[in-house]
Amino acid sequence: GVVSVEGGSRQGSAGQAGGARAGRPGGGAGGGIAGLLGGGVASAQVSALLKMNALSYTWVAASVGSNNSAGYQLVTGFPVMAIGGFNGSDPSPTLAQFKSHVAAHKIHYFIGSRSVERSHNGSASSAAISAWVAANFTAITVDDVTMYDLTK
């Protein structure tokens, strides 16, 4: 099932409606680096969720592509794993490596990526990881961001 949590600003990127909100209370990472190339922009509510117990994990989250991951890392100040490298097309980590990190409780959340679902540019590894997470963990929606708690 999908659980929805409302409030805060929407995920987006610079130049899009509901997107980057630099300098606004409760806003996300904003323009600059975080909004560059459509990177992930975390709302205050998503950021707070990612920061919860952050020191207990090697990565507070994992997301496909470094553009998406960078925005979340910049907003939270904690490491976010970039699955598939810059644009999600590199075969790293493999599904087996990702499963190992999850089993060792090294990653707290997986952040779903609309860009991988909409394009064919992602690697088979990125697609396999996304499919495995969706099949084995419960999705929650926080400010239009689909997240999976990998510890449950």
XYZ file of C-alpha atoms in Angstrom:
152
model
C 0.000 0.000 0.000
C 0.920 3.628 -0.339
C 0.774 5.984 2.629
C 0.510 9.708 1.941
C 1.870 12.473 4.163
C 0.862 16.015 3.247
C 2.368 19.417 3.955
C 5.498 21.427 3.152
C 6.701 22.323 -0.302
C 6.601 20.078 -3.361
C 9.545 18.282 -4.899
C 10.624 19.934 -8.110
C 13.442 21.634 -9.886
C 14.401 25.172 -10.730
C 11.993 26.735 -13.168
C 9.102 24.342 -12.535
C 5.898 25.170 -10.716
C 6.154 24.067 -7.098
C 9.879 23.506 -7.583
C 12.920 25.170 -6.076
C 12.207 27.453 -3.150
C 15.549 28.821 -2.012
C 15.348 31.368 0.753
C 11.748 30.568 1.642
C 10.850 29.154 5.043
C 10.030 25.469 4.778
C 11.321 25.361 1.218
C 13.679 22.856 -0.315
C 17.243 23.130 -1.486
C 16.298 25.671 -4.106
C 18.119 26.757 -7.218
C 21.868 26.618 -7.496
C 23.442 23.188 -7.395
C 20.413 21.332 -5.970
C 18.071 22.571 -8.686
C 20.650 22.118 -11.452
C 19.676 19.662 -14.182
C 16.434 18.690 -12.448
C 18.078 17.423 -9.264
C 16.026 16.340 -6.281
C 14.784 19.161 -4.080
C 13.653 18.053 -0.641
C 10.845 19.777 1.216
C 11.279 20.508 4.905
C 9.173 17.439 5.724
C 11.216 15.091 3.495
C 14.447 16.546 4.873
C 13.293 16.022 8.472
C 12.369 12.405 7.708
C 15.771 11.732 6.119
C 17.602 13.336 9.065
C 15.783 11.137 11.600
C 18.373 8.766 13.142
C 20.758 9.728 10.311
C 23.887 8.844 12.267
C 22.723 5.213 12.453
C 23.196 4.728 8.687
C 26.017 4.943 6.152
C 23.518 6.543 3.746
C 20.285 8.253 4.857
C 18.844 7.338 1.471
C 19.568 5.937 -1.957
C 18.217 7.375 -5.179
C 18.831 6.760 -8.864
C 21.334 9.193 -10.388
C 23.632 11.685 -8.725
C 21.543 14.661 -9.897
C 18.626 13.414 -7.827
C 20.762 12.256 -4.894
C 22.792 15.470 -4.681
C 19.788 17.655 -3.850
C 18.811 15.451 -0.941
C 22.395 15.266 0.306
C 22.832 19.040 0.129
C 19.610 19.707 2.029
C 20.186 17.117 4.762
C 23.960 17.329 5.085
C 24.094 13.506 5.186
C 25.284 10.988 2.560
C 22.802 9.823 -0.082
C 23.783 6.915 -2.344
C 23.667 7.741 -6.057
C 22.565 4.529 -7.745
C 23.890 4.303 -11.290
C 26.235 7.279 -11.079
C 25.592 10.618 -12.756
C 22.446 9.797 -14.709
C 21.567 6.342 -13.408
C 23.100 4.497 -16.366
C 26.157 2.963 -14.648
C 25.719 -0.611 -13.353
C 26.770 0.302 -9.821
C 25.868 -0.877 -7.317
C 24.580 -4.211 -8.529
C 21.313 -5.532 -7.143
C 23.284 -8.038 -5.036
C 25.455 -5.258 -3.571
C 22.400 -3.100 -2.859
C 20.614 -6.015 -1.152
C 23.718 -6.555 0.988
C 23.730 -2.886 2.079
C 20.019 -3.082 2.920
C 20.471 -6.329 4.899
C 23.292 -4.678 6.858
C 20.993 -1.673 7.631
C 23.372 0.752 5.917
C 20.630 2.566 3.950
C 17.525 4.015 5.611
C 15.321 5.109 2.674
C 15.031 4.561 -1.049
C 13.712 7.611 -2.886
C 11.729 6.727 -5.992
C 12.713 8.446 -9.205
C 10.212 9.487 -11.849
C 13.038 10.072 -14.343
C 14.064 6.399 -14.435
C 10.451 5.281 -14.787
C 9.893 7.690 -17.674
C 13.105 7.124 -19.601
C 15.144 4.282 -20.965
C 18.445 5.909 -19.942
C 18.743 4.096 -16.609
C 20.847 0.954 -16.321
C 19.433 -2.543 -15.943
C 20.957 -2.496 -12.445
C 19.116 0.721 -11.494
C 15.860 -0.680 -12.859
C 16.385 -3.988 -11.001
C 17.051 -2.160 -7.722
C 13.979 0.044 -8.160
C 11.792 -2.976 -8.957
C 13.165 -5.000 -6.018
C 12.533 -2.139 -3.588
C 8.977 -1.592 -4.882
C 8.212 -5.324 -4.599
C 9.612 -5.749 -1.080
C 8.966 -2.499 0.818
C 5.939 -0.290 1.457
C 5.840 3.035 -0.378
C 5.031 6.216 1.488
C 4.427 9.543 -0.197
C 5.743 12.681 1.460
C 5.126 15.942 -0.410
C 4.822 14.108 -3.752
C 8.056 12.161 -3.131
C 7.763 8.364 -3.086
C 9.956 6.895 -0.367
C 10.534 3.389 0.973
C 11.802 2.683 4.500
C 14.383 -0.053 3.886
C 14.541 -0.961 7.567
C 10.972 -2.334 7.707
